[in-house]
Tab-separated table of C-alpha atoms in Angstrom:
chain	number	residue	atom	x	y	z
A	126	UNK	CA	128.599	25.949	242.371
A	127	UNK	CA	124.971	24.465	242.738
A	128	UNK	CA	122.763	26.572	243.251
A	129	UNK	CA	124.433	29.818	241.741
A	130	UNK	CA	122.291	31.016	238.179
A	131	UNK	CA	124.668	30.789	235.279
A	132	UNK	CA	125.698	34.932	234.057
A	133	UNK	CA	123.436	36.585	231.909
A	134	UNK	CA	124.177	36.244	228.765
A	135	UNK	CA	125.054	39.745	226.576
A	136	UNK	CA	125.730	40.708	223.035
A	137	UNK	CA	129.309	41.851	224.277
A	138	UNK	CA	130.113	38.482	226.197
A	139	UNK	CA	128.970	36.331	222.936
A	140	UNK	CA	128.971	38.410	219.850
A	141	UNK	CA	132.584	39.825	219.939
A	142	UNK	CA	133.880	40.322	216.490
A	143	UNK	CA	130.738	38.676	214.989
A	144	UNK	CA	129.042	41.990	214.410
A	145	UNK	CA	128.354	41.295	210.616
A	146	UNK	CA	126.902	37.697	211.836
A	147	UNK	CA	125.208	39.761	214.511
A	148	UNK	CA	123.510	42.201	211.799
A	149	UNK	CA	122.590	39.845	209.373
A	150	UNK	CA	121.002	37.463	211.626
A	151	UNK	CA	119.514	39.346	214.241
A	152	UNK	CA	118.942	43.253	213.932
A	153	UNK	CA	118.476	42.989	210.281
A	154	UNK	CA	115.603	40.727	210.600
A	155	UNK	CA	114.564	41.813	213.520
A	156	UNK	CA	113.468	45.846	211.841
A	157	UNK	CA	111.784	44.104	209.412
A	158	UNK	CA	109.448	42.130	211.189
A	159	UNK	CA	108.886	45.216	212.787
A	160	UNK	CA	108.146	47.466	209.816
A	161	UNK	CA	105.618	44.480	208.640
A	162	UNK	CA	104.226	44.521	211.186
A	163	UNK	CA	103.237	48.276	211.636
A	164	UNK	CA	102.484	47.763	207.315
A	165	UNK	CA	100.049	45.082	207.919
A	166	UNK	CA	98.015	46.606	211.236
A	167	UNK	CA	97.925	50.044	209.039
A	168	UNK	CA	96.378	47.535	206.346
A	169	UNK	CA	93.690	46.359	209.289
A	170	UNK	CA	93.290	49.478	210.484
A	171	UNK	CA	92.383	50.902	206.469
A	172	UNK	CA	90.000	47.451	205.830
A	173	UNK	CA	88.327	47.259	209.164
A	174	UNK	CA	87.383	51.692	208.758
A	175	UNK	CA	86.181	50.554	205.103
A	176	UNK	CA	83.858	47.123	206.593
A	177	UNK	CA	82.788	50.077	209.100
A	178	UNK	CA	81.772	52.403	206.492
A	179	UNK	CA	79.901	49.955	204.256
A	180	UNK	CA	78.091	47.890	207.406
A	181	UNK	CA	76.281	51.556	207.805
A	182	UNK	CA	76.045	52.352	204.913
A	183	UNK	CA	74.170	49.342	203.832
A	184	UNK	CA	71.965	49.768	207.464
A	185	UNK	CA	71.012	53.070	206.652
A	186	UNK	CA	69.577	51.398	203.088
A	187	UNK	CA	66.656	49.579	204.795
A	188	UNK	CA	64.241	51.527	206.470
A	189	UNK	CA	61.644	49.546	209.146
A	190	UNK	CA	58.883	51.308	211.806
A	191	UNK	CA	59.666	48.699	213.977
A	192	UNK	CA	56.651	50.611	215.783
A	193	UNK	CA	54.335	47.705	213.798
A	194	UNK	CA	55.210	44.314	214.021
A	195	UNK	CA	57.664	42.070	216.299
A	196	UNK	CA	59.095	40.444	212.903
A	197	UNK	CA	59.884	44.757	212.048
A	198	UNK	CA	61.628	44.902	215.326
A	199	UNK	CA	63.282	41.894	214.749
A	200	UNK	CA	64.763	43.397	211.924
A	201	UNK	CA	65.040	47.007	213.291
A	202	UNK	CA	67.245	45.257	216.299
A	203	UNK	CA	69.742	43.680	213.210
A	204	UNK	CA	70.006	47.420	211.383
A	205	UNK	CA	71.156	48.064	214.636
A	206	UNK	CA	73.609	46.029	215.235
A	207	UNK	CA	74.834	45.969	211.578
A	208	UNK	CA	75.338	50.281	212.213
A	209	UNK	CA	77.014	48.984	215.773
A	210	UNK	CA	79.209	46.342	214.286
A	211	UNK	CA	80.141	48.987	211.891
A	212	UNK	CA	80.597	52.308	214.671
A	213	UNK	CA	82.960	49.516	216.331
A	214	UNK	CA	84.848	48.721	213.831
A	215	UNK	CA	85.730	51.959	212.328
A	216	UNK	CA	86.532	52.782	216.545
A	217	UNK	CA	88.850	49.728	216.282
A	218	UNK	CA	90.406	51.010	213.228
A	219	UNK	CA	90.955	54.188	215.130
A	220	UNK	CA	92.828	53.196	218.069
A	221	UNK	CA	94.921	50.454	215.710
A	222	UNK	CA	96.369	53.435	213.835
A	223	UNK	CA	96.395	56.518	216.805
A	224	UNK	CA	97.397	54.571	218.932
A	225	UNK	CA	99.455	50.938	218.126
A	226	UNK	CA	100.417	51.672	214.225
A	227	UNK	CA	101.622	55.314	215.380
A	228	UNK	CA	103.696	54.394	218.450
A	229	UNK	CA	105.279	51.630	215.968
A	230	UNK	CA	106.631	53.890	213.363
A	231	UNK	CA	107.910	56.308	215.759
A	232	UNK	CA	110.197	53.318	217.232
A	233	UNK	CA	111.093	52.366	213.856
A	234	UNK	CA	111.939	55.704	212.461
A	235	UNK	CA	114.481	56.105	215.259
A	236	UNK	CA	115.690	53.033	215.196
A	237	UNK	CA	116.566	52.934	211.412
A	238	UNK	CA	118.625	56.051	211.898
A	239	UNK	CA	120.402	54.804	215.122
A	240	UNK	CA	121.169	51.673	213.795
A	241	UNK	CA	122.382	53.176	210.320
A	242	UNK	CA	125.236	55.823	212.596
A	243	UNK	CA	126.097	52.783	214.457
A	244	UNK	CA	126.874	50.402	211.645
A	245	UNK	CA	128.629	53.778	209.965
A	246	UNK	CA	130.605	54.355	212.927
A	247	UNK	CA	131.784	50.772	213.261
A	248	UNK	CA	132.860	50.230	209.793
A	249	UNK	CA	135.077	52.803	210.220
A	250	UNK	CA	136.209	52.110	213.506
A	251	UNK	CA	136.928	48.850	212.135
A	252	UNK	CA	138.533	49.405	208.957
A	253	UNK	CA	140.690	52.107	210.956
A	254	UNK	CA	141.765	49.761	213.732
A	255	UNK	CA	142.404	46.876	210.422
A	256	UNK	CA	144.135	49.853	208.520
A	257	UNK	CA	146.608	50.231	211.345
A	258	UNK	CA	147.113	46.257	211.903
A	259	UNK	CA	148.243	45.758	208.666
A	260	UNK	CA	150.509	48.746	208.515
A	261	UNK	CA	152.114	47.323	211.391
A	262	UNK	CA	152.140	43.817	209.672
A	263	UNK	CA	154.241	45.171	207.131
A	264	UNK	CA	156.622	47.691	208.699
A	265	UNK	CA	157.248	44.669	211.228
A	266	UNK	CA	158.096	42.556	208.037
A	267	UNK	CA	160.374	45.697	206.516
A	268	UNK	CA	162.306	46.099	209.849
A	269	UNK	CA	163.160	42.245	209.697
A	270	UNK	CA	164.343	42.391	205.975
A	271	UNK	CA	165.865	45.369	206.953
A	272	UNK	CA	168.383	44.101	210.022
A	273	UNK	CA	168.424	40.626	208.349
A	274	UNK	CA	169.938	42.883	205.209
A	275	UNK	CA	172.326	44.677	207.858
A	276	UNK	CA	173.738	41.348	209.396
A	277	UNK	CA	174.302	39.635	206.728
A	278	UNK	CA	176.497	42.198	205.253
A	279	UNK	CA	178.347	42.954	208.904
A	280	UNK	CA	179.276	39.520	208.743
A	281	UNK	CA	180.266	39.408	205.285
A	282	UNK	CA	182.429	42.196	206.078
A	283	UNK	CA	184.259	41.082	209.244
A	284	UNK	CA	184.864	37.819	207.237
A	285	UNK	CA	187.089	39.852	204.492
A	286	UNK	CA	190.206	40.091	206.356
A	287	UNK	CA	191.971	38.609	203.115
A	288	UNK	CA	190.034	41.122	200.971
A	289	UNK	CA	191.717	44.511	199.911
A	290	UNK	CA	191.304	47.232	201.696
A	291	UNK	CA	189.805	48.819	199.301
A	292	UNK	CA	187.464	46.350	199.185
A	293	UNK	CA	186.673	45.924	202.590
A	294	UNK	CA	186.220	49.578	203.015
A	295	UNK	CA	183.246	49.545	200.169
A	296	UNK	CA	181.735	47.206	202.256
A	297	UNK	CA	182.272	48.662	205.603
A	298	UNK	CA	180.084	51.957	203.889
A	299	UNK	CA	177.750	49.370	202.719
A	300	UNK	CA	177.217	47.486	205.945
A	301	UNK	CA	176.185	51.753	207.720
A	302	UNK	CA	174.017	51.751	205.447
A	303	UNK	CA	171.835	48.947	205.963
A	304	UNK	CA	172.197	49.301	210.085
A	305	UNK	CA	170.994	52.622	208.991
A	306	UNK	CA	167.863	51.401	207.033
A	307	UNK	CA	167.284	48.525	208.923
A	308	UNK	CA	167.528	51.741	212.857
A	309	UNK	CA	164.432	53.588	210.410
A	310	UNK	CA	162.955	51.032	209.624
A	311	UNK	CA	163.510	49.766	213.398
A	312	UNK	CA	161.360	53.479	214.853
A	313	UNK	CA	158.926	52.745	211.915
A	314	UNK	CA	157.661	50.022	213.293
A	315	UNK	CA	157.639	50.591	217.136
A	316	UNK	CA	155.892	53.653	215.661
A	317	UNK	CA	153.406	51.191	214.405
A	318	UNK	CA	153.355	49.072	217.063
A	319	UNK	CA	151.938	51.692	219.296
A	320	UNK	CA	149.407	53.104	216.232
A	321	UNK	CA	148.293	49.232	216.770
A	322	UNK	CA	148.077	49.500	219.955
A	323	UNK	CA	146.355	53.058	220.311
A	324	UNK	CA	143.638	51.727	217.473
A	325	UNK	CA	142.914	47.925	219.658
A	326	UNK	CA	142.003	50.161	222.337
A	327	UNK	CA	140.120	52.547	220.846
A	328	UNK	CA	138.295	49.304	219.303
A	329	UNK	CA	138.099	47.716	222.555
A	330	UNK	CA	136.688	50.638	223.744
A	331	UNK	CA	133.922	51.571	221.578
A	332	UNK	CA	132.574	48.086	220.942
A	333	UNK	CA	131.066	47.459	224.457
A	334	UNK	CA	128.777	50.470	224.301
A	335	UNK	CA	128.148	49.647	220.224
A	336	UNK	CA	127.402	46.162	221.696
A	337	UNK	CA	125.511	46.998	224.775
A	338	UNK	CA	123.474	49.823	222.430
A	339	UNK	CA	122.424	47.535	219.560
A	340	UNK	CA	120.825	44.486	222.690
A	341	UNK	CA	119.002	47.833	224.393
A	342	UNK	CA	117.624	48.858	220.782
A	343	UNK	CA	116.298	45.114	220.335
A	344	UNK	CA	114.988	44.421	223.592
A	345	UNK	CA	113.760	47.585	223.012
A	346	UNK	CA	111.853	46.761	219.610
A	347	UNK	CA	111.166	42.755	221.033
A	348	UNK	CA	109.478	45.319	224.419
A	349	UNK	CA	107.568	47.125	221.903
A	350	UNK	CA	105.766	45.015	219.637
A	351	UNK	CA	104.744	42.415	222.449
A	352	UNK	CA	103.213	45.918	223.953
A	353	UNK	CA	101.484	46.571	221.315
A	354	UNK	CA	100.049	43.390	220.739
A	355	UNK	CA	98.526	43.091	223.926
A	356	UNK	CA	97.221	46.889	222.403
A	357	UNK	CA	95.659	45.073	220.121
A	358	UNK	CA	94.784	41.936	221.879
A	359	UNK	CA	92.638	44.548	224.563
A	360	UNK	CA	90.681	46.851	221.802
A	361	UNK	CA	89.964	42.742	220.031
A	362	UNK	CA	88.624	41.466	222.990
A	363	UNK	CA	86.564	44.647	223.848
A	364	UNK	CA	85.364	44.622	219.949
A	365	UNK	CA	84.280	41.338	220.471
A	366	UNK	CA	83.085	41.653	223.942
A	367	UNK	CA	80.670	44.557	221.818
A	368	UNK	CA	79.612	42.709	218.817
A	369	UNK	CA	78.536	39.732	221.248
A	370	UNK	CA	76.257	41.968	223.341
A	371	UNK	CA	74.625	42.896	220.220
A	372	UNK	CA	74.299	39.581	218.626
A	373	UNK	CA	72.444	38.571	221.771
A	374	UNK	CA	70.238	41.421	221.580
A	375	UNK	CA	68.972	40.293	218.165
A	376	UNK	CA	68.351	37.278	218.727
A	377	UNK	CA	66.106	38.030	221.886
A	378	UNK	CA	64.435	40.680	219.829
A	379	UNK	CA	64.172	37.787	216.639
A	380	UNK	CA	62.984	35.023	219.550
A	381	UNK	CA	60.189	37.256	220.759
A	382	UNK	CA	58.818	37.860	216.991
A	383	UNK	CA	55.639	36.349	216.476
A	384	UNK	CA	54.542	36.528	213.255
A	385	UNK	CA	50.430	35.317	213.711
A	386	UNK	CA	50.371	37.583	215.994
A	387	UNK	CA	51.296	40.433	214.128
A	388	UNK	CA	48.972	39.047	211.062
A	389	UNK	CA	45.769	38.954	213.466
A	390	UNK	CA	46.293	42.451	214.835
A	391	UNK	CA	46.877	43.669	211.514
A	392	UNK	CA	43.599	42.021	210.562
A	393	UNK	CA	41.975	43.487	213.531
A	394	UNK	CA	42.958	46.879	212.524
A	395	UNK	CA	41.328	46.723	208.864
A	396	UNK	CA	38.545	44.424	209.149
A	397	UNK	CA	36.518	46.975	209.698
A	398	UNK	CA	36.778	49.661	207.067
A	399	UNK	CA	37.244	46.513	204.895
A	400	UNK	CA	33.172	45.741	205.542
A	401	UNK	CA	32.736	49.352	204.968
A	402	UNK	CA	34.550	48.771	201.446
A	403	UNK	CA	32.761	45.752	200.683
A	404	UNK	CA	29.184	46.971	199.395
A	405	UNK	CA	27.557	45.381	196.215
A	406	UNK	CA	28.425	46.694	193.103
A	407	UNK	CA	25.686	47.683	190.711
A	408	UNK	CA	24.878	45.317	188.302
A	409	UNK	CA	25.844	46.206	184.484
A	410	UNK	CA	23.746	47.601	181.837
A	411	UNK	CA	23.413	48.484	178.332
A	412	UNK	CA	25.218	51.637	176.765
A	413	UNK	CA	24.943	53.289	173.321
A	414	UNK	CA	27.226	52.511	171.422
A	415	UNK	CA	29.372	56.019	171.431
A	416	UNK	CA	29.717	55.402	175.829
A	417	UNK	CA	31.215	51.755	174.723
A	418	UNK	CA	33.777	52.900	173.686
A	419	UNK	CA	37.596	53.874	173.751
A	420	UNK	CA	37.092	57.190	175.739
A	421	UNK	CA	39.526	59.558	174.340
A	422	UNK	CA	42.482	60.225	175.774
A	423	UNK	CA	42.813	63.372	178.014
A	424	UNK	CA	45.899	64.860	176.413
A	425	UNK	CA	43.902	64.688	172.784
A	426	UNK	CA	42.704	67.462	171.707
A	427	UNK	CA	39.354	66.746	169.545
A	428	UNK	CA	38.239	68.825	166.626
A	429	UNK	CA	35.463	71.351	166.860
A	430	UNK	CA	33.018	69.124	165.069
A	431	UNK	CA	33.745	66.010	167.147
A	432	UNK	CA	33.393	68.205	170.523
A	433	UNK	CA	29.551	69.284	169.127
A	434	UNK	CA	29.138	65.470	168.115
A	435	UNK	CA	29.401	64.435	171.948
A	436	UNK	CA	28.008	67.231	173.017
A	437	UNK	CA	24.957	66.088	171.399
A	438	UNK	CA	24.988	62.251	171.795
A	439	UNK	CA	25.976	63.392	175.857
A	440	UNK	CA	22.552	65.758	176.075
A	441	UNK	CA	20.384	62.785	174.251
A	442	UNK	CA	20.844	59.976	176.578
A	443	UNK	CA	20.289	62.176	179.301
A	444	UNK	CA	17.336	63.354	177.864
A	445	UNK	CA	16.247	60.263	177.832
A	446	UNK	CA	17.374	58.557	180.801
A	447	UNK	CA	15.820	61.627	182.262
A	448	UNK	CA	12.956	63.260	180.765
A	449	UNK	CA	11.657	61.241	178.165
A	450	UNK	CA	12.345	57.905	178.561
A	451	UNK	CA	10.445	57.912	182.202
A	452	UNK	CA	7.533	59.270	180.508
A	453	UNK	CA	6.931	57.305	177.355
A	454	UNK	CA	7.521	54.155	180.038
A	455	UNK	CA	4.705	54.856	182.455
A	456	UNK	CA	2.409	56.034	179.019
A	457	UNK	CA	3.195	52.616	176.842
A	458	UNK	CA	4.145	50.302	179.764
A	459	UNK	CA	1.775	47.361	179.505
A	460	UNK	CA	0.206	47.075	182.731
A	461	UNK	CA	0.328	50.803	182.874
A	462	UNK	CA	-2.929	52.937	185.344
A	463	UNK	CA	-6.182	54.519	183.246
A	464	UNK	CA	-5.116	57.413	184.451
A	465	UNK	CA	-1.188	57.482	183.452
A	466	UNK	CA	-2.258	60.496	180.774
A	467	UNK	CA	-3.799	62.596	182.217
A	468	UNK	CA	-0.867	62.512	184.879
A	469	UNK	CA	1.605	62.786	182.304
A	470	UNK	CA	-0.245	65.496	180.527
A	471	UNK	CA	2.198	68.414	181.705
A	472	UNK	CA	4.973	66.353	181.461
A	473	UNK	CA	3.863	65.209	177.807
A	474	UNK	CA	2.791	69.228	176.403
A	475	UNK	CA	6.313	70.063	177.466
A	476	UNK	CA	8.081	67.428	175.456
A	477	UNK	CA	6.022	68.253	172.537
A	478	UNK	CA	7.331	71.268	172.861
A	479	UNK	CA	9.990	70.684	172.344
A	480	UNK	CA	10.257	68.605	169.504
A	481	UNK	CA	11.021	71.003	167.129
A	482	UNK	CA	15.140	70.282	168.773
A	483	UNK	CA	16.201	67.431	166.635
A	484	UNK	CA	18.243	66.046	169.843
A	485	UNK	CA	14.774	65.712	171.634
A	486	UNK	CA	13.521	63.881	168.996
A	487	UNK	CA	16.330	61.503	168.527
A	488	UNK	CA	15.971	61.064	172.842
A	489	UNK	CA	12.243	60.351	171.803
A	490	UNK	CA	12.976	57.995	169.219
A	491	UNK	CA	15.148	55.854	171.693
A	492	UNK	CA	12.444	55.710	174.528
A	493	UNK	CA	9.925	54.346	171.707
A	494	UNK	CA	12.309	51.996	171.026
A	495	UNK	CA	13.084	50.776	174.541
A	496	UNK	CA	9.700	50.633	175.409
A	497	UNK	CA	8.976	48.267	171.416
A	498	UNK	CA	12.168	45.362	172.242
A	499	UNK	CA	11.407	45.610	176.052
A	500	UNK	CA	8.225	43.557	175.227
A	501	UNK	CA	10.226	41.249	172.538
A	502	UNK	CA	10.993	38.009	174.319
A	503	UNK	CA	13.675	37.798	175.247
A	504	UNK	CA	14.555	41.513	176.226
A	505	UNK	CA	17.025	43.269	174.885
A	506	UNK	CA	16.402	41.872	171.605
A	507	UNK	CA	18.158	45.054	168.484
A	508	UNK	CA	16.315	44.499	165.955
A	509	UNK	CA	13.179	46.384	165.919
A	510	UNK	CA	11.288	45.109	162.768
A	511	UNK	CA	11.190	41.997	164.378
A	512	UNK	CA	9.019	43.376	166.830
A	513	UNK	CA	5.423	42.096	167.117
A	514	UNK	CA	2.631	45.046	167.091
A	515	UNK	CA	1.726	46.739	170.229
A	516	UNK	CA	-1.495	48.032	170.949
A	517	UNK	CA	-1.428	50.987	173.865
A	518	UNK	CA	-4.309	50.650	175.554
A	519	UNK	CA	-4.490	54.953	176.592
A	520	UNK	CA	-4.084	56.120	172.409
């Protein structure tokens, strides 16, 4: 009638007697899909965990001071985003692994055991029922053959009126024997009917329960997969929302970065120090040849003679620059004052008394050479023999 809904289909109504097709086309594919789904989710959780750990380790390698400037603050925000994304990926992996995969694996194990027991029991029940039906068919054919044989023998005996008495007696004995065999076959046939009916009744009693159980398992598998997909969608949506929030924060910090302002602040902070350091460098002056060469390395060990020579050279130069040189310049300068010898008498006397030291004599020679060469044009000539004679007014 119009308005009445069609009866709901079920395994019992639609798949009766087609258990093998049901198992091959629905039960096994459904179980396989569930197992593959669980394996994919487990691999996804492992990948998310490795991805999260890699992001955290990479973010930890970058050391940035967010107070150093807006650009450094933007880079620090990006590193924080990487670290948060790694932590969120690890959290997503834990949620998928602990809340979804565990549930799927528990259902898979339970359904696999139950389905295997059902399949084994149904096979035994079907074989038992089929054996009883095959035995019934076999006994039915035997019963038919025995009865037909006894019937034919009885008719032959009744029609043998003209046969001798001895022969008719043999025929009667044969009919009696065949009748007994037919009677035995009849009892076995009736017994096989009862056994076949009992087996069929047992099959009809258990198959609705089996099919209902299989349908219930199939519905639970589908609902379990659906629930897991919904949970996965919720977890991934939460992960995506957090990722979006972090990206928006990074974009905001990056947009507010001002490179020119950071550079000006850096220059302003270092301008005073730069002015203090920017002092005029003293001009280069001639040095003795033993000072122009490569200095001995700190790790090199000098011989006693080399060390003695180095100390002597240092002493001579110090005497020339600090004591002998200034006195000779005052006495031998072209514009020397008339009172210069009297002013330097005491220092000159000290120099004269120390001339017994060869080092002091060498310092005096260097001072005299320097004064002579200083009068030659151009200054700094190196050959004393080519120098012009000099007149010392204080001599």
